[in-house]
PDB file of C-alpha atoms in Angstrom:
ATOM      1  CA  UNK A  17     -16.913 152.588 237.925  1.00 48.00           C
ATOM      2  CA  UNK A  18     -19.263 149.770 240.072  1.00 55.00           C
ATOM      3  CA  UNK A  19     -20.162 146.439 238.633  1.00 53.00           C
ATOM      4  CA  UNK A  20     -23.119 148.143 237.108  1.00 49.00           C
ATOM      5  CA  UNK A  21     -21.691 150.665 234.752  1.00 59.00           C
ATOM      6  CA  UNK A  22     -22.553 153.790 237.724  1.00 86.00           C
ATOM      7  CA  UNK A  23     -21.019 155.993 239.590  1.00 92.00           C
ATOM      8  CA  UNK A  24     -19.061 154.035 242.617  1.00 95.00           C
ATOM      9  CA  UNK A  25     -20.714 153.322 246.188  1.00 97.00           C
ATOM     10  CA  UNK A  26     -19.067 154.720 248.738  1.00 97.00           C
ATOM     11  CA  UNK A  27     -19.569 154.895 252.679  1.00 97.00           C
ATOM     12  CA  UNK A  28     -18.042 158.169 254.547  1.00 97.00           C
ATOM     13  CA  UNK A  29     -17.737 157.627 257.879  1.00 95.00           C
ATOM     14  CA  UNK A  30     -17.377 160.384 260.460  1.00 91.00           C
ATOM     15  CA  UNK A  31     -17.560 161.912 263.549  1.00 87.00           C
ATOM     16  CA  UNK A  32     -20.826 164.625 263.902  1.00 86.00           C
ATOM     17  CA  UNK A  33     -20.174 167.303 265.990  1.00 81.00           C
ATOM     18  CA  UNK A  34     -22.340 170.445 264.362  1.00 76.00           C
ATOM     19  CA  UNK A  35     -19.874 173.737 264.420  1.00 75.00           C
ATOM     20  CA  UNK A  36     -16.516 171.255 264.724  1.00 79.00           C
ATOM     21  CA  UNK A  37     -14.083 171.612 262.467  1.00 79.00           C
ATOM     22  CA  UNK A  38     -14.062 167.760 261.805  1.00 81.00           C
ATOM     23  CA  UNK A  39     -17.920 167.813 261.186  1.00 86.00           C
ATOM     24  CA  UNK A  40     -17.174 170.576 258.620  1.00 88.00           C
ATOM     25  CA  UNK A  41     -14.068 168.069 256.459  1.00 88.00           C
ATOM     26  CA  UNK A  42     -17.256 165.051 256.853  1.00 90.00           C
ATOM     27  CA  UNK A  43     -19.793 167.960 255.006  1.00 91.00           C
ATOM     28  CA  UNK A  44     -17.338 169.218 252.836  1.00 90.00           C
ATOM     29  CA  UNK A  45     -15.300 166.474 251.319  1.00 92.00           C
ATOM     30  CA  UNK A  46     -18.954 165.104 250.657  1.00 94.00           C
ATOM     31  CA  UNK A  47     -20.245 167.552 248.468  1.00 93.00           C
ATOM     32  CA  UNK A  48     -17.059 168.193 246.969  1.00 92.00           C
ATOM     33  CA  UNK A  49     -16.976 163.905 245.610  1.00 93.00           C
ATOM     34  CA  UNK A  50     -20.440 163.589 245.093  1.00 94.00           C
ATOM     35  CA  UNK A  51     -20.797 163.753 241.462  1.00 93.00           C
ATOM     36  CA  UNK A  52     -17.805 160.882 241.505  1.00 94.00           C
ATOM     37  CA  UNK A  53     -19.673 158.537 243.403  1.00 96.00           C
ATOM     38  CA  UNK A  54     -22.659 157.310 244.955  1.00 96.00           C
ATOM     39  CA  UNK A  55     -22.346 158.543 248.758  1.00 96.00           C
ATOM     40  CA  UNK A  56     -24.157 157.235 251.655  1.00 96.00           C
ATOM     41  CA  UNK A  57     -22.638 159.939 255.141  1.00 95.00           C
ATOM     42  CA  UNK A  58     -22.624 157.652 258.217  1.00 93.00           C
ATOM     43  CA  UNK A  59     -22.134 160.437 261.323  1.00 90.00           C
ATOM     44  CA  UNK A  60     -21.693 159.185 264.483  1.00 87.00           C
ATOM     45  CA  UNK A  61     -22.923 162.191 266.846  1.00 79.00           C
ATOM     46  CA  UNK A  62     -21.878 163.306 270.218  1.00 66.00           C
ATOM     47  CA  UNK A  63     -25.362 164.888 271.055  1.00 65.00           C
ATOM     48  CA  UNK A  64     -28.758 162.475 270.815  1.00 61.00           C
ATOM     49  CA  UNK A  65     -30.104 164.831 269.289  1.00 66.00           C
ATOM     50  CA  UNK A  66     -27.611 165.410 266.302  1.00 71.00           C
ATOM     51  CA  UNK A  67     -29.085 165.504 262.834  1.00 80.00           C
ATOM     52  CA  UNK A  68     -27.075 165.637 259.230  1.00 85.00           C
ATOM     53  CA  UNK A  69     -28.697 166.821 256.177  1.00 87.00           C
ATOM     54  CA  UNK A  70     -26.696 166.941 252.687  1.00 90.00           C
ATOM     55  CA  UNK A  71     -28.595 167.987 249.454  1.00 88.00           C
ATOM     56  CA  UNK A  72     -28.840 164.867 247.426  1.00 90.00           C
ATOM     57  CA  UNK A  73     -26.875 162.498 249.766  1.00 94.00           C
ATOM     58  CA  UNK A  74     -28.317 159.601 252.323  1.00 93.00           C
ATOM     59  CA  UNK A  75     -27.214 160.081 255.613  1.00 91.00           C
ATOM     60  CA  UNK A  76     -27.390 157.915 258.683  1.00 88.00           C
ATOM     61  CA  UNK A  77     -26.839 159.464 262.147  1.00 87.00           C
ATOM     62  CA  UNK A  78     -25.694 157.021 265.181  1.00 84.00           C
ATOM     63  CA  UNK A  79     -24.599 157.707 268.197  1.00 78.00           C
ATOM     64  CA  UNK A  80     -20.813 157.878 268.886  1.00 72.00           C
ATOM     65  CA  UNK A  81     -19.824 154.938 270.674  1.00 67.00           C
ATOM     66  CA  UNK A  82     -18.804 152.111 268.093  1.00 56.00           C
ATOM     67  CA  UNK A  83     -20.110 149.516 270.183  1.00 58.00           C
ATOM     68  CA  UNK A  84     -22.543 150.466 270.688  1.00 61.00           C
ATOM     69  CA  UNK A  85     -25.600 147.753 270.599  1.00 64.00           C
ATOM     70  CA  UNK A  86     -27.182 149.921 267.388  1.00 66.00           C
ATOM     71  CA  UNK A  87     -23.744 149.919 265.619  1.00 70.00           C
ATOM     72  CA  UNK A  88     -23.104 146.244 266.508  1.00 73.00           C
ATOM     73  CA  UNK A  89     -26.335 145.097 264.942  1.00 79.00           C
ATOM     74  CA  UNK A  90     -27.407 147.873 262.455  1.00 86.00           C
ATOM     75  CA  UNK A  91     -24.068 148.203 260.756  1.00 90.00           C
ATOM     76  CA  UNK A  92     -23.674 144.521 259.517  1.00 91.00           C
ATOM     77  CA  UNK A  93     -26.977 145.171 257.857  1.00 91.00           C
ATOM     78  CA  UNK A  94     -25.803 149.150 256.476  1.00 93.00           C
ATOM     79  CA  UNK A  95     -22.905 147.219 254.328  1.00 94.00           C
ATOM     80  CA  UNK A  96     -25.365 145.175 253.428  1.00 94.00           C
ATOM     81  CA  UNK A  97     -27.595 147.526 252.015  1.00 94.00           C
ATOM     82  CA  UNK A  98     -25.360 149.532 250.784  1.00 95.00           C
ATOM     83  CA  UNK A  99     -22.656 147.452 249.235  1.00 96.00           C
ATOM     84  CA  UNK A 100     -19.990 149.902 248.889  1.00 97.00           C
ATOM     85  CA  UNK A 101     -17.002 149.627 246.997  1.00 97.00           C
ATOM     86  CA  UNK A 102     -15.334 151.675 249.114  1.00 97.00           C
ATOM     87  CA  UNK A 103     -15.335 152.700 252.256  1.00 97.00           C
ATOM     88  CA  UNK A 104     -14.116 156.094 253.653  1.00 97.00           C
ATOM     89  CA  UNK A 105     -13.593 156.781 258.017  1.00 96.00           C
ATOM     90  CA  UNK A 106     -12.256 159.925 258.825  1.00 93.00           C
ATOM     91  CA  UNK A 107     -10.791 159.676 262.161  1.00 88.00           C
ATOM     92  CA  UNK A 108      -8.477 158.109 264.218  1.00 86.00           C
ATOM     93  CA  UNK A 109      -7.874 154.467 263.906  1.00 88.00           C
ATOM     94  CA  UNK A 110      -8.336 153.195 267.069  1.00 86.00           C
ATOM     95  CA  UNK A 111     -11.494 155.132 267.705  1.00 84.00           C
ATOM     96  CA  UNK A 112     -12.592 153.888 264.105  1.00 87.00           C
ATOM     97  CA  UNK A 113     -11.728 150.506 264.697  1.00 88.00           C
ATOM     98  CA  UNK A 114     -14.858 147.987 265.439  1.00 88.00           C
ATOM     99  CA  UNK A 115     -16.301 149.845 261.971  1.00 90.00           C
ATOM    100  CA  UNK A 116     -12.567 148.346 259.970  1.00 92.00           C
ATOM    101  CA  UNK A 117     -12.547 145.331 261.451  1.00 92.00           C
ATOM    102  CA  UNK A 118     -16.698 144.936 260.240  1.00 91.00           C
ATOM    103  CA  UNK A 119     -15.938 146.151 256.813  1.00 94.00           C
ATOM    104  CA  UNK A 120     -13.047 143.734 256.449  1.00 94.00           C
ATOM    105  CA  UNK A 121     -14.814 140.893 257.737  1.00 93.00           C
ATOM    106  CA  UNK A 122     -18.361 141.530 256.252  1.00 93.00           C
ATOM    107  CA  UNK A 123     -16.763 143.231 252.965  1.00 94.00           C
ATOM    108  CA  UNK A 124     -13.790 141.969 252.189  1.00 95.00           C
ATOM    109  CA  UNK A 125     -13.903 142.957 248.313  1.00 96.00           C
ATOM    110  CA  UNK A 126     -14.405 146.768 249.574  1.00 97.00           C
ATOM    111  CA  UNK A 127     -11.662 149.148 249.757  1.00 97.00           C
ATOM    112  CA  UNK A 128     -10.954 150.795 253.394  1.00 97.00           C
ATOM    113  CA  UNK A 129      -9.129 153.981 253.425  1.00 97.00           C
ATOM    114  CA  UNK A 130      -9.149 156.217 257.085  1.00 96.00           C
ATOM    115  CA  UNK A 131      -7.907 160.075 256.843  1.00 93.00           C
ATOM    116  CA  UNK A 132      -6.175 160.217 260.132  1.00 88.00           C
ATOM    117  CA  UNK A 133      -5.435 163.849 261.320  1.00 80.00           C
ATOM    118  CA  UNK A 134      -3.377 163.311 263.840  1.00 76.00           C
ATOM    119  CA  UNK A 135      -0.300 165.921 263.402  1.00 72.00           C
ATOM    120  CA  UNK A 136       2.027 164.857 266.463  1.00 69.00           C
ATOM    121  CA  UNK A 137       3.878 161.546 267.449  1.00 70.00           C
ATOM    122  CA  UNK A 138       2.065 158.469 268.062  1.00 70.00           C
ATOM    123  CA  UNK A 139       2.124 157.522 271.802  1.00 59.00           C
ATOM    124  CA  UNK A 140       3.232 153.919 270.764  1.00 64.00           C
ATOM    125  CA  UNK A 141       2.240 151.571 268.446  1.00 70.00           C
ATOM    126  CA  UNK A 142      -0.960 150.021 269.254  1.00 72.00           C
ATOM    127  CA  UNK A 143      -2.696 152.844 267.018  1.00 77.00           C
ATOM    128  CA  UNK A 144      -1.235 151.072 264.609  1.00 84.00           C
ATOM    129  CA  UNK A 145      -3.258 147.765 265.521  1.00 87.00           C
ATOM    130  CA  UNK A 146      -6.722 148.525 263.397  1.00 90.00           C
ATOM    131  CA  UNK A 147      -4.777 149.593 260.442  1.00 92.00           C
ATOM    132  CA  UNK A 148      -3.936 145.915 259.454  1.00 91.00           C
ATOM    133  CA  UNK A 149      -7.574 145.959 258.446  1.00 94.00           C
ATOM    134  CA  UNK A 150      -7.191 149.123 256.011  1.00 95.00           C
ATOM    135  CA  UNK A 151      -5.870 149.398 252.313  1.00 96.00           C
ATOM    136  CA  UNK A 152      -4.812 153.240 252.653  1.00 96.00           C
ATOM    137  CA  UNK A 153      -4.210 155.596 255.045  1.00 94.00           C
ATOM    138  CA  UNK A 154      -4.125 159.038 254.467  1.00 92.00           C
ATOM    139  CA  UNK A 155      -1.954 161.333 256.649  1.00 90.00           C
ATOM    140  CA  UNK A 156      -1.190 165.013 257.198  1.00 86.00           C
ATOM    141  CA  UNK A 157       2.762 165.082 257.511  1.00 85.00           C
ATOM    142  CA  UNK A 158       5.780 162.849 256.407  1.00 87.00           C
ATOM    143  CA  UNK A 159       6.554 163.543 260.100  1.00 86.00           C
ATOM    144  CA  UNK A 160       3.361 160.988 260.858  1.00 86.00           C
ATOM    145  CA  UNK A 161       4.088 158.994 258.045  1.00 89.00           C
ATOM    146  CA  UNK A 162       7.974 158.166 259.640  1.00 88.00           C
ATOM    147  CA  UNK A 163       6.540 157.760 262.812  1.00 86.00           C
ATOM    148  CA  UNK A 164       4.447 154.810 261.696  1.00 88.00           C
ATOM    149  CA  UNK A 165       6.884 153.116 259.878  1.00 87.00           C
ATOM    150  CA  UNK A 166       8.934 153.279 262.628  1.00 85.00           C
ATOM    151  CA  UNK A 167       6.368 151.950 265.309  1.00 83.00           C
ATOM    152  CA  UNK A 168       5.815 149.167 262.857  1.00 84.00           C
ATOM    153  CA  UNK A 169       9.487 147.937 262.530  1.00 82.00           C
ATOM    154  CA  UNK A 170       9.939 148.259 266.510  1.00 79.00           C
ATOM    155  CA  UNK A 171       6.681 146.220 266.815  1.00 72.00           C
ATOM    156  CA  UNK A 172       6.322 142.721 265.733  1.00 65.00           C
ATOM    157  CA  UNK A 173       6.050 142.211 262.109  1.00 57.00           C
ATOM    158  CA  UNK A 174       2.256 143.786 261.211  1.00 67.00           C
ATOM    159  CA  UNK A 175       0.730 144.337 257.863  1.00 77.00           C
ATOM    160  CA  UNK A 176       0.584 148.131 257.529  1.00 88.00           C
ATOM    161  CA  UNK A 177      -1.790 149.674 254.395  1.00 93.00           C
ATOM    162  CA  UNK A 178      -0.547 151.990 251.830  1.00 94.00           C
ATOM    163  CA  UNK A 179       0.649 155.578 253.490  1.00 94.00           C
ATOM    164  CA  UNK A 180      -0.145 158.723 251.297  1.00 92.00           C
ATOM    165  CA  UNK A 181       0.373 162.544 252.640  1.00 90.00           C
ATOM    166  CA  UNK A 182      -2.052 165.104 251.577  1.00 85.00           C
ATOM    167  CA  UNK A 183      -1.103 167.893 254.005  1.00 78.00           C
ATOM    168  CA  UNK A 184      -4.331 170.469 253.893  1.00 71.00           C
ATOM    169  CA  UNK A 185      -3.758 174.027 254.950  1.00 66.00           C
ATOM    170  CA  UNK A 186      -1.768 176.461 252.437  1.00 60.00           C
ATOM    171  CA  UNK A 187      -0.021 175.607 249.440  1.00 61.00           C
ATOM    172  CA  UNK A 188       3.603 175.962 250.302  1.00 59.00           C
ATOM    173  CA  UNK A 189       3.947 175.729 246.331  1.00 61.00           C
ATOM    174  CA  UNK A 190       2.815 179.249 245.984  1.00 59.00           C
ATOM    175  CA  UNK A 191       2.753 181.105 249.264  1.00 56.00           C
ATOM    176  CA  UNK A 192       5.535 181.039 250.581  1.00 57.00           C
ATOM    177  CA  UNK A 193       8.219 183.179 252.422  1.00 55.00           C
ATOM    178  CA  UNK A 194      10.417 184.270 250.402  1.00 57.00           C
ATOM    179  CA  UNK A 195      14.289 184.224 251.461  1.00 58.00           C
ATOM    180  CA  UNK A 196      16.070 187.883 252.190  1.00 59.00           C
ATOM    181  CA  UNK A 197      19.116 188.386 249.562  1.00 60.00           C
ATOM    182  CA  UNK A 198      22.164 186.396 250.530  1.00 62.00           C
ATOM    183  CA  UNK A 199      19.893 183.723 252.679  1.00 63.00           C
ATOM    184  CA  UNK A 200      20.374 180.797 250.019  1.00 65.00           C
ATOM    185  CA  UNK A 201      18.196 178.892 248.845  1.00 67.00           C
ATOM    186  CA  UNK A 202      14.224 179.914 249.880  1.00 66.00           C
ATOM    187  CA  UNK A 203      14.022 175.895 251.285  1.00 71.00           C
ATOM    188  CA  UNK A 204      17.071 176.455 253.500  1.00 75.00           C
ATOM    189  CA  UNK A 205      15.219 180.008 254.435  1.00 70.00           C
ATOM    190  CA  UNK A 206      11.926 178.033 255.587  1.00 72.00           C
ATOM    191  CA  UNK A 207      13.743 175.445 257.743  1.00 76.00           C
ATOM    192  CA  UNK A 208      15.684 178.457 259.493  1.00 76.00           C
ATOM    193  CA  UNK A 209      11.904 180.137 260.070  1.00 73.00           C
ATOM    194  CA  UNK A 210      10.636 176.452 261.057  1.00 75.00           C
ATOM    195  CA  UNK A 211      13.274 176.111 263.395  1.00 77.00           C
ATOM    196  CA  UNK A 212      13.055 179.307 265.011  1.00 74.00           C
ATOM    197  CA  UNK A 213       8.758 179.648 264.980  1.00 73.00           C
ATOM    198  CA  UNK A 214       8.634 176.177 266.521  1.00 74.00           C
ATOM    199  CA  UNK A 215      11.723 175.109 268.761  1.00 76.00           C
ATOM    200  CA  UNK A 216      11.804 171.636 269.399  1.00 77.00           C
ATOM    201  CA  UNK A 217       8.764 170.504 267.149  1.00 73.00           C
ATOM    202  CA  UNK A 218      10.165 167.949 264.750  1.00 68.00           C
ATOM    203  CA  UNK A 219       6.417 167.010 263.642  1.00 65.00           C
ATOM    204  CA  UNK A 220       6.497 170.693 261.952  1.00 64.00           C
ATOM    205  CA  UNK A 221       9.651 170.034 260.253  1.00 62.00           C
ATOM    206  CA  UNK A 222       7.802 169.577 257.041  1.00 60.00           C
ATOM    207  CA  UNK A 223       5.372 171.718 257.375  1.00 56.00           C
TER     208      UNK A 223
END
């Protein structure tokens, strides 16, 4: 709950891209929480033109580049506003990261958690740079999740937020294939299929 007794303020920040799949996780994970809390949608668009409408939730549209000279002077005054308790970026770090660092420095009471799809192995470990400024980061794979930690111990000590997986897709707890009689267990079944549908992908290895 806020300070006053409502619903939490949050900020969901996102990239706007109409007909992308990314656009449609912004859209949909903010109908899907707005009863919970008090949303405000900023959508940084590709296209000048870009517009967002939600039913029953503010949204700001800005154009992509985060330094821009609109994001460097409006978005001081947006937290400002808006005072959120928490604030949401779905994206990449590094491509999210003048709107952390802001948030940390202008709001340091609010929580920052990024959703990071990235489903591969980091290139090296200055994506991990902008996450000092964030309290959680959500991830897609334990694959990810290892590859972080290990960037971070190679790298010079560096603050690193809490690391959750929420792997989207199908639930492996019911659909499933199932393992042919004498195959053993239906885990050791799914690594064999892993294995053989994706040679040499160790990202997919707990998929």
């Amino acid at each position: 709950m806020s300070a006053g007794g409502g619903k939490p303020r949050l900020l969901l920040i996102g990239w706007l891209s109409p007909g992308s799949g990314v656009t449609r996780v912004l859209t949909n994970l903010a109908a899907a929480i707005a009863d919970q809390y008090n949303i405000h949608v900023l959508a940084l668009g590709a296209a000048p033109q870009a517009k967002l409408a939600l039913p029953s939730i503010e949204c700001s549209v800005w154009p992509f580049n985060t330094t821009a000279p609109q994001i460097e002077a409006g978005f001081p005054a947006l937290l400002a506003r808006l005072r959120p308790e928490i604030v949401l970026v779905l994206g990449p770090p590094p491509w999210a990261a003048p709107l952390l660092w802001a948030t940390r420095r202008i709001r340091p009471q609010s929580r920052i958690v990024i959703f990071s799809g990235v489903e591969g192995s980091l290139a090296n470990g200055e994506w991990l740079r902008p996450l000092a400024a964030v309290d959680d980061c959500i991830l897609l794979t334990e694959h990810v999740r290892r590859d972080i930690v290990r960037h971070a111990a190679a790298a010079a000590p560096r603050r690193l937020p809490r690391l959750h997986v929420l792997p989207y897709g199908v639930d492996t707890a019911v659909f499933r294939p199932l393992a042919p009689a004498g195959a053993g267990s239906s885990e050791a079944w799914r690594a064999v299929l892993r294995r053989e549908l994706f040679p040499g992908r160790a990202e997919l290895a707990d998929a």
